[in-house]
mmCIF file of C-alpha atoms in Angstrom:
data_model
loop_
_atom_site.group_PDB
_atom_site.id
_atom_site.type_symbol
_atom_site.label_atom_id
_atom_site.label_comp_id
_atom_site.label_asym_id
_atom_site.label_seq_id
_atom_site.Cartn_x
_atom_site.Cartn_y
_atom_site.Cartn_z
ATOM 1 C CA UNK A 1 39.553 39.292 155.884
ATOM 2 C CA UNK A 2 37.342 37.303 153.148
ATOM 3 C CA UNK A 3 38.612 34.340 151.775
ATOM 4 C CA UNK A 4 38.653 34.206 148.170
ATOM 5 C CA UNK A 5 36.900 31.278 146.219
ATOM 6 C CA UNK A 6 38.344 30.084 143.494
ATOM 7 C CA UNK A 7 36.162 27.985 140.034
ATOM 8 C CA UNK A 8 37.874 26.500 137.511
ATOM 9 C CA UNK A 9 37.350 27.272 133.880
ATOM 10 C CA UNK A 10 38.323 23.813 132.354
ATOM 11 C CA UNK A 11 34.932 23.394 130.628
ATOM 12 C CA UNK A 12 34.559 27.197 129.046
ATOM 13 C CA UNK A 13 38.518 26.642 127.731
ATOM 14 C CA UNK A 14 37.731 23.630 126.168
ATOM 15 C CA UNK A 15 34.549 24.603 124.608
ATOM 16 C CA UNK A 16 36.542 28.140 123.211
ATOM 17 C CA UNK A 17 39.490 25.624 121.746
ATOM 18 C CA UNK A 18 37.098 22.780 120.588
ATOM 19 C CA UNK A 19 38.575 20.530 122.476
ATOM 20 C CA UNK A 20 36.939 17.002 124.139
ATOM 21 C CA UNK A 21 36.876 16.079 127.480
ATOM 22 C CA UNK A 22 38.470 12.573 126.081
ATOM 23 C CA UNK A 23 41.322 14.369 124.256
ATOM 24 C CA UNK A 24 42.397 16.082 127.245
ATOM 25 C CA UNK A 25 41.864 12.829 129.630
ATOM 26 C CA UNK A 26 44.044 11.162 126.924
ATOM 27 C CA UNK A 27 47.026 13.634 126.943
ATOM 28 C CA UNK A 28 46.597 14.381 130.699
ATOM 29 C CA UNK A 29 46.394 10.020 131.320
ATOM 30 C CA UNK A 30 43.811 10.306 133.297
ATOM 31 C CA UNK A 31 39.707 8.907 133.297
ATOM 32 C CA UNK A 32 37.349 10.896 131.414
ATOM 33 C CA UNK A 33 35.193 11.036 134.688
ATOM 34 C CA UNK A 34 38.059 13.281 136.181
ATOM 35 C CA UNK A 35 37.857 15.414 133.541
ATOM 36 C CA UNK A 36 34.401 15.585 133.579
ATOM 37 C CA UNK A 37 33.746 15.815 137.494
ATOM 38 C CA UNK A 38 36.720 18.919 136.993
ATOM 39 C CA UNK A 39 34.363 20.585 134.274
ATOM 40 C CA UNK A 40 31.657 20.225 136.651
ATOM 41 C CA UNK A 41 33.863 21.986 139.537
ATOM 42 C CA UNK A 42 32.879 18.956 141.874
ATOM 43 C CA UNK A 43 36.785 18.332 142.334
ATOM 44 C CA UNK A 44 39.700 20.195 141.403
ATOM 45 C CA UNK A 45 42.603 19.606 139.843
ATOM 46 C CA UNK A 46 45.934 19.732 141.552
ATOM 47 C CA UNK A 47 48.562 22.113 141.363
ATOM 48 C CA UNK A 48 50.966 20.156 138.950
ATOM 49 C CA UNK A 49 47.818 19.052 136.828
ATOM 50 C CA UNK A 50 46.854 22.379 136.306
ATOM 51 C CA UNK A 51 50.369 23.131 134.858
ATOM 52 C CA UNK A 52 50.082 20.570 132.360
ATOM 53 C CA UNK A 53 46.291 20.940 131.339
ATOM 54 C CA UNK A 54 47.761 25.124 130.585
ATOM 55 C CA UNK A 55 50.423 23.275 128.283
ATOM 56 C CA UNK A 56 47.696 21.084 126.532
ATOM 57 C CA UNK A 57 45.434 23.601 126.162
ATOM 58 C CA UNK A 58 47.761 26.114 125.626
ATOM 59 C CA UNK A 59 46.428 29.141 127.364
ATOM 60 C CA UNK A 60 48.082 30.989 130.786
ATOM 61 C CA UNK A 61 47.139 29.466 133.954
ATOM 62 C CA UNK A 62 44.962 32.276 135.045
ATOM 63 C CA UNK A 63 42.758 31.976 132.014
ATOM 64 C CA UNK A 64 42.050 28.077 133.819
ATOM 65 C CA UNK A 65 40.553 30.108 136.994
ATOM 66 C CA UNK A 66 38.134 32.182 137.998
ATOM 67 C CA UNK A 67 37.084 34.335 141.439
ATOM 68 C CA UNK A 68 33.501 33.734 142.751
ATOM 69 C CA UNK A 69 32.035 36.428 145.356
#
């Protein structure tokens, strides 16, 4: 059975709400380097910050994710 890979959306959600990689950093209280190496997919976020970065950005979790082949 194939594992599935998962990429996050971050950057393409905050580019469809208009939102800046410093606003969310602010609200989230973290650096704007973790926001930005997230948008770059070079780390992820972890479960609990992905809960709250759904509530800032207001969109569903699965709208944060994406499946690569």
């Amino acid at each position: 059975m194939e594992k599935k890979v998962y990429k996050n959306r971050i950057r393409v959600v905050l580019a469809e709400k208009m939102i800046t990689n410093t606003y969310l950093a602010e609200q989230l209280g973290v650096s704007k380097m973790t926001i930005s190496r997230w948008c770059a997919n070079t780390t992820q976020p972890s479960a609990p910050q992905l809960m709250e970065i759904s509530q800032v950005l207001q969109c569903e979790l699965r709208d944060l994710y994406e499946t690569v082949e």
